Amino acid sequence: MNNKKRSIQAAVGLAVLGSLISAGPVQAGGFSTPTYGAPGWGRAFGGGSLFKNDPSAAYNNPAAMAFIDQNVAQMTVDYARIKMKFKGDVYDYQGNPATTAPYPDFDNKTLLTGDGGEGGFTAWLPTGFLVMPINDRFAFGLSQVVPMGMRSTWDEGWKGQDFAVDTKIETVGLTGSLSFKVNDQFSLGLGAIVQHSKGFVSQNLNLSGAAGMSPFLGGAPSGIGSNLMRVKVDNTSVGWFTGVTWKPTEQDTLGVNYHAKIKNKMEGKYNIRTDELGRLYTDASGGISVIELAYPGLKLHPEGANASTQLDVPATVGLDWVHEFNDRFTLGASALWTQWSSFKDLTLKSDGNVLVSIPYKYKDAMMYSLGGDYKFTDQLTLRAGVAYDETPTRGSTRDPRIPDNDRWFTSLGFGYDIKAIPGLTIDGAYSRQFVKEAKLRTVNQDRLGGSRIDGKVESSGEVVSLSATYHF
C-alpha cells in the first residue's frame, strides 16, 4: 500500500473511529450499558444483584446465585428515549461560520438539508436471566445481556455534520455462570460471555475544506459540495467475570464482582457517496478530481476499503451491600469502578497496517447508587433509588460524537405478584437522567476539513423498564 492511499484511508478512519464511540445518555458513562431487570432499574442499581432471588446475579455477580432458593427466570424490555440539543457555533478552517450544507442520502441518492442542532434517539433493549439451583452447593445461570450499546443521531445537514451525523453500535452477549456455596455465609461464582458487536456510522466529509488545507489547493473555500461516508463493522468476542458474596449477619449481604476487559476487534468496510463537485475533473480529458486533490490517491469505489478498529469493553469492579431492616423494608448501596483509563486511543488499521491512532485519554470513573424495596402489601412492592455516574470523557477531547458528562439517575419502580398465576411477578420502573451540560471546544483533523466547534450540548434521558419474573 502506498503512502498516499494510506493517508487517504487514515483521514476517512478519523471520521469512522471518532464516530464509533459516540455515546447517548441512556448508558452509564462511556459506552457501557446497565445490565439489570426492572427491579434493578427501579432501585437505580443500588445493591446490585444481591436482593433476594434476583436472577440478574447470573451476569452481575454469579456468586449471589448460590443464595437463590428456587428456579427463577426473568425477561425484560427497556425503552430508552434520549434528547440532545446543541447550542453554539461551528467555524470552517478559515474562521468563517459553517453553513448547513445538504449531503447525499445513501438509499435514495437525494440531497437532504436541515438547520441542525438537535439530536437523540429511541431504542428498545431486551434482557433475560435464568438461574437454576443444582443442589445445596451449586447453582447454574444463563443470561442474554446488552453490555455495550449506543446511538447518536443528529439532524440531517446540521452545521456540525463534519463532526458527527449518525452512529449506532449494538452488542448482544450470551453468558453462562456457576456458583459454589462454601458455607451458609460465603459463596464464589464464575462466568463466561460470548458477545457479538455490530456498528453503523454515517458522517459528512468536508472534502473541499480538506482540499483547502492541502498543499494542492491551499486557500480553497470550505463546505462546498456534499460527501457522505458510511461504515459497517462487526465482531464476535469472549470474556469472563467472577464474584464473591458474604453474609456476615442474617440481615446483611456484601458482594464484590469483577468483569474482565473484553478485547473487541471490529472489522468491516467503508464507502463514500459524493455529488458532482466531488467527481469534478480539472480538464475535459479526465484529469485529477477535486477529491484526489484533497486526498491524493483516493478513488471512490462503491465497495470502499477494508477497515478494522479495537473497541474494547473496559474492566469493572463492583462493591454491593444490602441490608434487610425488617420483613418490609430492604436497602441497598453500590459503588462501581470502571477502568476507562485503559481506553487511551482508537487505532485504525487497514489490511494489517496501522494508519492512524486517535488519542482520547479516558479517565477511570465511579458510579454510586442507593436504592431499596418497601413491601407495601403482600402482593405490591414499591421501589426507589438515586445514582450519581461520573463520565470518563475529558473536556479536551469531547465533541458531538461523545456528548457525555456526569449525570444523576432518579428511579421509581414497583413489583406485583400475580396470585392467579403462582410464581409470576410483574415489575416496572421509570428512570430519569439529568446530564450535566457538556462543553464542546474541539478542532477537527486537517484531513477532515479542520472545522472548529465551540458550544455546548444539553442532554436528558428516560428509561422505562418492564419485566416478567417467574419462580418455579
XYZ file of C-alpha atoms in Angstrom:
472
model
C 0.000 0.000 0.000
C 1.480 3.364 -0.991
C 1.753 6.288 1.414
C -0.795 8.405 -0.468
C -3.506 5.784 -0.272
C -2.568 5.167 3.343
C -3.074 8.835 4.186
C -6.489 8.796 2.500
C -7.687 5.800 4.476
C -6.316 7.385 7.643
C -8.396 10.519 7.015
C -11.576 8.545 6.487
C -10.660 6.446 9.522
C -10.597 9.524 11.727
C -14.243 10.126 10.939
C -15.124 6.447 11.281
C -13.368 5.800 14.568
C -14.344 9.022 16.228
C -17.986 8.342 15.483
C -17.850 4.755 16.718
C -17.593 5.840 20.349
C -20.494 8.253 20.317
C -22.493 7.793 23.493
C -26.032 8.746 24.385
C -27.139 9.355 27.978
C -29.026 6.046 28.214
C -25.732 4.352 29.066
C -23.595 4.570 32.083
C -20.582 6.766 31.368
C -18.774 5.953 28.137
C -20.387 3.199 26.069
C -21.346 0.604 28.701
C -24.981 -0.266 29.405
C -26.545 -1.268 32.771
C -27.470 -4.964 32.784
C -30.440 -5.278 35.146
C -34.095 -6.156 35.051
C -36.839 -3.694 36.005
C -36.270 -4.296 39.760
C -32.665 -3.112 39.402
C -33.672 -0.074 37.353
C -36.303 0.773 39.989
C -33.572 0.900 42.669
C -31.189 2.880 40.398
C -28.946 -0.218 40.659
C -28.449 0.227 44.419
C -27.421 -3.113 45.971
C -26.601 -4.602 42.593
C -27.991 -8.123 42.250
C -27.858 -9.020 45.962
C -31.571 -8.601 46.648
C -33.340 -11.866 47.413
C -33.846 -14.169 44.411
C -32.657 -11.590 41.831
C -31.757 -13.595 38.700
C -29.631 -10.755 37.246
C -26.920 -12.210 39.505
C -26.281 -14.639 36.643
C -24.290 -11.841 34.999
C -23.657 -9.101 37.560
C -22.392 -11.270 40.437
C -22.596 -15.033 39.824
C -21.704 -15.821 43.462
C -25.093 -14.470 44.576
C -26.822 -17.277 42.652
C -25.817 -19.622 45.488
C -28.401 -17.968 47.762
C -31.293 -18.236 45.272
C -33.522 -20.976 46.639
C -35.566 -21.911 43.540
C -35.532 -21.792 39.765
C -36.196 -18.262 38.526
C -36.440 -16.779 35.029
C -36.818 -13.137 34.073
C -37.427 -11.383 30.758
C -37.077 -7.593 30.482
C -37.655 -4.961 27.819
C -36.233 -1.465 28.299
C -37.427 1.506 26.277
C -34.998 4.431 26.167
C -35.597 7.934 24.834
C -32.715 10.393 24.636
C -32.734 14.073 23.715
C -29.687 16.206 22.846
C -29.586 19.863 21.867
C -26.517 21.719 20.637
C -26.096 25.433 21.233
C -23.083 27.221 19.834
C -21.134 27.883 16.683
C -19.134 25.936 14.134
C -16.423 27.542 12.004
C -14.509 26.335 8.981
C -10.729 26.259 8.888
C -10.667 29.876 7.679
C -12.739 31.036 10.659
C -15.955 31.568 8.710
C -19.294 30.379 10.207
C -20.240 26.944 8.925
C -23.377 26.572 6.854
C -25.834 23.684 6.848
C -24.940 22.112 3.539
C -27.017 19.270 2.073
C -25.477 15.847 1.669
C -26.402 12.774 -0.396
C -28.632 10.103 1.040
C -27.300 6.541 0.617
C -30.544 4.861 -0.236
C -32.408 7.421 -2.327
C -29.396 9.326 -3.668
C -31.115 12.631 -2.971
C -29.871 15.712 -1.157
C -31.005 16.250 2.417
C -30.948 19.543 4.286
C -31.593 20.672 7.838
C -30.844 23.511 10.221
C -29.448 21.061 12.761
C -28.706 21.480 16.421
C -30.902 18.703 17.837
C -30.144 15.026 18.175
C -31.133 11.927 20.090
C -32.776 8.564 19.585
C -35.196 5.970 20.886
C -34.266 2.320 21.444
C -35.582 -0.992 22.738
C -33.174 -3.120 24.801
C -34.062 -6.761 25.625
C -32.514 -8.632 28.578
C -33.072 -12.114 30.012
C -31.835 -14.127 33.021
C -32.257 -17.712 34.233
C -30.923 -19.199 37.488
C -31.304 -22.890 38.406
C -30.037 -24.319 41.717
C -28.398 -27.684 41.062
C -28.149 -28.781 44.699
C -27.370 -27.256 48.102
C -23.920 -26.146 46.894
C -24.101 -25.333 43.202
C -26.291 -23.126 41.015
C -26.193 -22.534 37.279
C -27.141 -19.360 35.411
C -27.731 -18.145 31.876
C -28.284 -14.618 30.626
C -28.747 -12.555 27.495
C -27.466 -9.017 28.047
C -26.575 -5.846 26.149
C -23.291 -4.842 27.862
C -22.424 -2.225 25.244
C -24.812 -0.104 23.206
C -25.101 3.401 21.881
C -26.993 5.503 19.393
C -26.403 9.127 18.438
C -28.376 10.719 15.626
C -28.136 14.403 14.744
C -30.354 16.363 12.361
C -29.634 15.812 8.695
C -27.348 18.515 7.392
C -26.767 20.189 10.786
C -23.905 22.668 10.960
C -21.755 20.272 12.980
C -22.068 17.474 10.434
C -18.292 17.448 9.919
C -18.035 16.067 13.480
C -20.927 13.579 13.610
C -24.202 12.620 11.899
C -25.419 9.120 12.777
C -23.903 6.324 14.870
C -25.278 3.011 16.053
C -23.412 0.305 17.969
C -25.101 -2.811 19.358
C -23.577 -5.633 21.403
C -25.575 -8.701 22.445
C -23.963 -11.156 24.841
C -24.854 -14.695 25.932
C -23.431 -15.850 29.259
C -23.135 -18.974 31.339
C -22.160 -18.927 35.018
C -21.720 -21.222 38.009
C -21.788 -20.532 41.757
C -20.454 -22.555 44.682
C -21.705 -22.096 48.252
C -18.742 -22.660 50.562
C -20.980 -22.402 53.634
C -24.124 -20.586 54.722
C -22.265 -17.256 54.782
C -19.853 -17.402 51.836
C -20.037 -18.206 48.111
C -17.968 -17.919 44.928
C -19.019 -17.517 41.296
C -17.507 -17.583 37.817
C -18.924 -16.939 34.357
C -18.103 -16.519 30.670
C -19.633 -14.324 27.956
C -19.747 -14.603 24.182
C -20.808 -11.349 22.561
C -21.467 -10.147 19.036
C -20.947 -6.468 18.216
C -22.014 -4.623 15.110
C -21.841 -0.975 14.191
C -23.072 1.538 11.664
C -21.703 5.050 11.146
C -22.531 7.798 8.654
C -20.785 11.160 8.610
C -20.161 14.103 6.324
C -16.645 14.506 4.908
C -15.659 18.116 4.243
C -13.532 17.333 1.211
C -13.350 20.916 -0.012
C -12.137 22.036 3.419
C -9.564 19.255 3.471
C -8.516 20.261 -0.034
C -8.162 23.869 1.116
C -5.774 22.772 3.851
C -3.734 20.625 1.494
C -0.682 21.896 -0.391
C -2.535 21.276 -3.668
C -5.499 23.602 -3.114
C -4.387 25.868 -0.289
C -6.920 28.590 0.497
C -9.880 26.875 -1.181
C -13.288 27.561 0.425
C -14.721 25.089 2.919
C -18.079 23.321 2.985
C -18.666 23.206 -0.764
C -20.173 20.019 -2.110
C -21.768 17.045 -0.410
C -19.943 13.887 0.635
C -21.356 11.235 2.948
C -19.292 8.406 4.410
C -20.771 5.181 5.749
C -19.063 2.275 7.514
C -20.250 -1.093 8.812
C -18.224 -3.241 11.205
C -18.848 -6.288 13.378
C -17.090 -8.874 15.551
C -17.587 -11.778 17.956
C -15.514 -11.773 21.166
C -15.342 -13.607 24.505
C -14.715 -12.578 28.115
C -15.096 -13.707 31.720
C -16.392 -12.437 35.056
C -16.374 -13.535 38.684
C -17.839 -12.651 42.067
C -17.756 -13.232 45.816
C -20.709 -12.968 48.216
C -20.577 -12.833 52.031
C -23.442 -12.792 54.537
C -21.884 -11.594 57.827
C -25.311 -11.414 59.513
C -28.830 -12.623 58.821
C -29.751 -9.103 57.665
C -26.639 -8.133 55.665
C -25.210 -9.276 52.347
C -21.955 -7.993 50.841
C -20.728 -8.718 47.327
C -17.731 -7.969 45.136
C -17.758 -8.621 41.397
C -15.157 -8.281 38.661
C -15.755 -8.206 34.911
C -12.560 -8.571 32.923
C -11.704 -6.369 29.973
C -13.029 -7.808 26.717
C -10.881 -7.317 23.658
C -13.101 -6.469 20.731
C -11.565 -6.052 17.271
C -14.247 -4.873 14.856
C -13.784 -5.282 11.119
C -15.696 -4.129 8.071
C -15.674 -1.727 5.134
C -16.493 1.864 4.388
C -17.754 3.596 1.254
C -18.439 7.180 0.213
C -21.180 8.844 -1.814
C -20.369 12.213 -3.343
C -22.045 14.815 -5.559
C -20.930 16.123 -8.959
C -18.450 18.529 -7.408
C -16.607 15.718 -5.691
C -16.348 13.908 -9.022
C -15.423 17.065 -10.942
C -12.322 16.828 -13.099
C -9.883 19.651 -13.728
C -9.956 19.169 -17.502
C -12.253 17.672 -20.088
C -9.904 14.808 -20.848
C -10.442 13.377 -17.372
C -7.548 14.575 -15.226
C -7.461 14.717 -11.439
C -10.704 15.145 -9.425
C -11.366 17.532 -6.548
C -11.338 14.579 -4.161
C -7.968 13.428 -5.443
C -6.624 16.935 -4.887
C -7.857 16.861 -1.315
C -6.781 13.245 -0.769
C -4.076 12.233 -3.264
C -4.544 8.665 -4.390
C -8.182 8.255 -3.291
C -10.512 6.533 -5.743
C -14.222 6.384 -4.944
C -15.138 2.760 -5.500
C -18.593 1.646 -4.292
C -17.113 -1.280 -2.364
C -14.851 1.046 -0.409
C -11.889 -0.329 1.532
C -11.214 -2.689 4.420
C -11.002 -1.213 7.905
C -10.642 -2.523 11.454
C -10.609 -0.947 14.886
C -10.295 -2.044 18.503
C -13.329 -1.128 20.625
C -12.712 -2.924 23.916
C -15.112 -3.215 26.827
C -13.190 -1.995 29.933
C -12.786 -3.941 33.161
C -15.098 -3.147 36.095
C -15.099 -3.789 39.838
C -18.348 -3.514 41.788
C -18.990 -3.435 45.545
C -22.585 -4.026 46.705
C -24.279 -4.078 50.114
C -27.881 -4.989 51.021
C -29.455 -4.685 54.487
C -32.878 -6.070 55.452
C -34.243 -3.771 58.157
C -37.340 -5.928 58.577
C -39.648 -8.090 56.501
C -40.965 -4.954 54.754
C -38.006 -2.674 54.065
C -34.677 -3.532 52.353
C -31.994 -1.018 51.356
C -29.029 -1.446 49.035
C -25.935 0.585 48.142
C -23.340 0.105 45.406
C -20.094 1.532 44.093
C -18.898 0.613 40.598
C -15.389 1.398 39.316
C -14.710 1.225 35.572
C -11.161 1.134 34.239
C -11.749 3.607 31.436
C -8.081 4.681 31.615
C -7.329 1.557 29.575
C -9.134 3.287 26.712
C -6.355 5.642 25.639
C -6.945 5.860 21.907
C -8.593 4.349 18.867
C -6.335 2.901 16.224
C -7.366 2.310 12.626
C -5.817 -0.484 10.629
C -6.283 -1.439 7.008
C -5.035 -4.807 5.780
C -2.760 -5.106 8.805
C -1.192 -1.654 8.518
C -1.582 0.936 11.283
C -2.910 4.040 9.568
C -3.791 6.371 12.421
C -4.109 6.445 16.205
C -6.527 8.937 17.771
C -5.933 9.885 21.425
C -8.940 10.124 23.759
C -7.255 9.577 27.143
C -10.317 8.451 29.073
C -10.093 8.519 32.866
C -11.309 5.939 35.372
C -14.841 6.652 36.580
C -17.098 5.770 39.517
C -20.830 5.236 39.822
C -22.558 5.391 43.233
C -26.076 4.059 43.817
C -28.581 3.898 46.672
C -31.991 2.266 46.428
C -34.422 -0.047 48.101
C -37.644 -2.033 48.280
C -40.663 -1.466 50.505
C -43.222 -4.252 50.663
C -46.416 -2.192 50.762
C -48.719 -5.219 50.784
C -48.261 -8.965 50.446
C -48.561 -8.503 46.680
C -47.239 -4.993 45.983
C -43.606 -3.882 46.389
C -42.570 -0.260 45.845
C -39.042 0.792 44.846
C -36.986 3.966 44.564
C -33.348 4.859 44.023
C -30.818 7.505 43.091
C -27.382 7.213 41.465
C -24.508 9.500 40.502
C -22.478 8.464 37.455
C -19.144 10.062 36.528
C -18.175 10.496 32.893
C -14.824 9.104 31.686
C -14.509 11.778 28.986
C -12.219 14.792 29.165
C -13.044 18.341 28.083
C -10.047 18.419 25.759
C -11.353 15.524 23.636
C -15.143 15.873 23.963
C -17.089 16.541 20.745
C -20.591 15.777 19.333
C -19.564 12.165 18.857
C -19.168 11.902 22.650
C -21.592 14.455 24.211
C -21.141 12.777 27.581
C -20.839 14.270 31.061
C -21.577 13.466 34.711
C -25.201 12.537 35.363
C -27.780 11.748 38.039
C -30.256 8.861 37.841
C -33.541 9.022 39.758
C -35.773 5.973 39.630
C -39.153 4.695 40.774
C -40.459 1.169 40.426
C -42.907 -1.484 41.551
C -43.351 -5.238 41.707
C -46.685 -7.059 41.769
C -47.239 -10.757 42.479
C -49.938 -12.258 40.249
C -51.958 -14.528 42.523
C -53.840 -16.057 39.612
C -50.518 -17.438 38.336
C -48.451 -18.601 41.339
C -44.779 -17.647 40.982
C -45.327 -14.855 38.452
C -44.309 -11.280 39.271
C -44.604 -8.221 37.031
C -42.084 -5.426 37.664
C -41.923 -1.944 36.193
C -39.567 1.019 36.572
C -39.097 4.564 35.337
C -35.658 6.192 35.378
C -34.950 9.841 34.610
C -31.425 11.007 33.797
C -30.138 14.520 34.342
C -26.901 15.108 32.458
C -24.520 17.936 33.254
C -24.101 20.395 30.382
C -21.259 19.197 28.129
C -18.998 21.922 26.732
C -17.580 21.306 23.262
C -14.404 23.082 22.191
C -12.774 20.896 19.581
C -10.917 21.306 16.287
C -11.330 18.646 13.632
C -8.384 16.953 11.986
C -6.890 18.742 8.968
C -7.813 15.802 6.766
C -11.455 16.205 7.826
C -11.544 19.887 6.910
C -10.171 21.497 10.077
C -13.561 22.783 11.296
C -13.823 24.152 14.844
C -16.805 23.714 17.160
C -17.457 25.967 20.154
C -20.639 25.320 22.078
C -22.423 23.006 24.477
C -24.788 20.042 24.435
C -27.734 19.785 26.803
C -28.897 16.187 27.233
C -31.602 14.337 29.084
C -32.867 10.795 29.015
C -35.515 8.473 30.368
C -35.828 4.709 30.511
C -38.995 2.677 31.043
C -38.364 -0.932 32.029
C -40.846 -3.816 32.241
C -40.037 -7.337 33.492
C -41.849 -10.624 33.921
C -40.269 -12.859 36.578
C -41.327 -16.474 37.101
C -40.295 -18.652 40.064
C -40.728 -22.374 39.526
